[in-house]
């Protein structure tokens, strides 16, 4: 069974993230003073145990159509209850921040237009910059950036910017190799063409 519920702790996290002025990626949301409601999504087994819901641990949904009759909120933040109850505060804040970055505020011909953006590399880079690598995928991304940055700096320092290393190049001997502790799950197929 899956249920949605309000949670004071989640509301406090949402307020803390929105009030953090150092998170400049959220300035347009703060400028519009838009209402965002937060709900925990909790999935329980037949035995009554809380389980992960699947999918991203946090998501933002734009309120539109029929639902505007029931809420004054412009967006709803949905956080996996299992995730919320089993992660440290920094991780929860990071995932809330990551979800809020999907809100797209544009001013077109003097009117405010709201949309929901698809996540991109900038979202994840900003999350890592502010909260650290809070998931296995972000740990892998941080390691890729670290290796790429070291290679770029070494290339500039050597004056050989025009040379491109082969795709199977190993890090220079004086640097310890990066260890990838993250595991990446293969996406589940949903039918369609056979490969």
XYZ file of C-alpha atoms in Angstrom:
195
model
C 0.000 0.000 0.000
C 1.247 3.492 -0.792
C 0.172 6.517 1.255
C 0.944 10.226 1.163
C 1.122 12.239 4.369
C 2.256 15.594 5.660
C 5.258 15.528 7.978
C 6.523 18.328 10.233
C 10.131 17.148 9.902
C 9.950 17.255 6.100
C 8.361 20.719 6.211
C 11.247 21.910 8.395
C 13.790 20.532 5.895
C 11.969 22.226 3.006
C 11.933 25.546 4.887
C 15.614 25.209 5.832
C 16.652 24.565 2.217
C 14.511 27.395 0.831
C 15.761 29.836 3.492
C 19.424 29.037 2.772
C 20.515 32.124 0.796
C 23.813 30.473 -0.188
C 21.841 28.147 -2.490
C 21.696 30.640 -5.368
C 20.152 28.045 -7.667
C 16.883 28.590 -5.753
C 16.868 32.413 -5.955
C 14.082 32.528 -8.574
C 11.839 30.404 -6.335
C 12.507 32.654 -3.327
C 11.917 35.782 -5.431
C 8.429 34.578 -6.377
C 7.593 33.530 -2.808
C 5.727 30.560 -4.250
C 3.989 28.058 -2.038
C 5.392 24.534 -2.091
C 3.761 21.758 -0.095
C 5.716 18.673 0.985
C 4.465 15.114 1.404
C 6.066 11.845 2.416
C 5.272 8.940 0.120
C 5.274 5.768 2.206
C 5.037 2.268 0.786
C 4.313 -0.614 3.171
C 4.494 -4.358 2.547
C 1.692 -6.787 3.383
C 3.534 -7.404 6.667
C 3.364 -3.673 7.495
C 7.075 -2.935 6.924
C 8.083 0.342 5.286
C 9.843 -0.157 1.946
C 11.587 2.114 -0.554
C 9.064 3.407 -3.090
C 11.302 3.041 -6.129
C 12.281 5.845 -8.440
C 13.978 9.021 -7.268
C 13.899 9.574 -3.500
C 12.589 13.108 -4.020
C 10.590 14.714 -6.783
C 8.778 17.946 -7.527
C 5.380 18.032 -9.230
C 3.725 21.131 -10.702
C 0.148 21.638 -9.496
C -2.181 22.242 -12.416
C -5.684 21.653 -13.675
C -8.143 20.027 -11.298
C -5.683 19.968 -8.382
C -5.612 23.772 -8.184
C -9.079 23.517 -6.605
C -7.582 21.720 -3.588
C -4.376 23.596 -2.895
C -2.847 27.046 -3.212
C 0.566 25.466 -3.706
C 2.247 25.881 -7.091
C 4.387 22.756 -6.593
C 4.309 19.631 -4.458
C 7.504 18.070 -3.148
C 7.233 14.291 -2.735
C 9.893 12.496 -0.672
C 10.175 8.740 -0.216
C 9.299 8.022 3.444
C 11.765 5.128 3.693
C 14.555 7.366 2.390
C 13.527 10.206 4.730
C 13.596 7.947 7.798
C 16.851 6.113 6.966
C 19.190 8.887 5.740
C 21.094 11.571 7.622
C 19.917 15.207 7.563
C 22.547 16.318 5.022
C 21.443 13.649 2.529
C 17.757 14.515 2.922
C 18.493 18.234 2.475
C 20.592 17.471 -0.600
C 17.842 15.470 -2.254
C 15.238 18.138 -1.436
C 17.571 20.750 -2.944
C 18.086 18.551 -6.008
C 14.306 18.249 -6.532
C 13.692 21.990 -6.054
C 16.175 22.788 -8.825
C 13.655 21.341 -11.296
C 11.371 24.347 -10.788
C 11.794 26.659 -13.772
C 10.656 30.266 -13.300
C 10.673 32.437 -16.422
C 9.320 35.889 -17.050
C 7.874 36.118 -20.563
C 6.388 39.447 -21.697
C 5.996 40.528 -18.085
C 4.204 37.335 -17.032
C 5.610 34.648 -14.788
C 5.710 31.231 -16.456
C 6.304 28.152 -14.329
C 7.527 24.844 -15.679
C 9.337 21.746 -14.530
C 12.776 21.151 -16.019
C 14.394 17.823 -16.632
C 17.379 17.167 -14.402
C 20.751 17.739 -16.026
C 24.422 17.664 -15.105
C 24.197 21.169 -13.578
C 21.643 19.942 -10.997
C 23.883 17.130 -9.865
C 27.048 19.249 -9.908
C 25.318 21.874 -7.732
C 24.092 19.184 -5.341
C 27.608 17.748 -5.009
C 29.045 21.262 -4.518
C 26.606 22.130 -1.704
C 25.958 18.771 -0.012
C 28.676 16.407 -1.210
C 28.136 13.131 -3.063
C 24.993 11.963 -1.279
C 24.180 8.983 -3.493
C 26.099 6.283 -5.324
C 25.485 7.979 -8.680
C 26.803 11.311 -7.340
C 29.880 9.593 -5.883
C 30.674 8.227 -9.349
C 30.055 11.661 -10.911
C 32.368 13.350 -8.400
C 35.118 10.839 -9.162
C 34.733 11.432 -12.912
C 35.029 15.188 -12.372
C 38.055 14.735 -10.104
C 39.875 12.569 -12.644
C 38.985 14.917 -15.530
C 40.125 17.967 -13.580
C 43.445 16.378 -12.621
C 44.066 15.362 -16.233
C 43.225 18.858 -17.489
C 45.491 20.570 -14.931
C 48.356 18.187 -15.737
C 47.884 18.802 -19.465
C 47.936 22.592 -19.012
C 50.981 22.399 -16.730
C 52.885 20.299 -19.264
C 52.057 22.672 -22.127
C 50.622 19.811 -24.201
C 47.021 21.003 -24.439
C 46.708 19.985 -28.081
C 47.444 16.332 -27.328
C 44.477 14.117 -26.526
C 45.189 10.916 -24.583
C 43.810 7.658 -25.935
C 40.476 6.546 -24.517
C 42.111 3.739 -22.534
C 44.812 5.972 -20.978
C 45.674 5.318 -17.339
C 46.262 8.096 -14.778
C 49.912 9.167 -14.464
C 51.993 6.909 -12.194
C 52.487 9.592 -9.511
C 48.720 9.779 -8.904
C 46.870 6.998 -7.127
C 44.154 5.507 -9.341
C 40.609 6.482 -8.467
C 38.532 3.788 -6.867
C 34.911 3.714 -7.854
C 32.972 2.535 -4.827
C 29.624 3.261 -6.451
C 27.578 0.605 -8.150
C 25.456 1.596 -11.070
C 22.272 -0.347 -11.718
C 21.377 -1.128 -15.295
C 18.074 0.448 -16.349
C 15.184 -1.972 -16.430
C 13.774 -2.647 -19.883
C 10.143 -1.779 -20.369
C 9.570 -3.677 -23.590
C 9.930 -2.217 -27.040
C 12.590 -3.159 -29.575
C 15.000 -5.947 -28.916
C 18.648 -4.989 -29.080
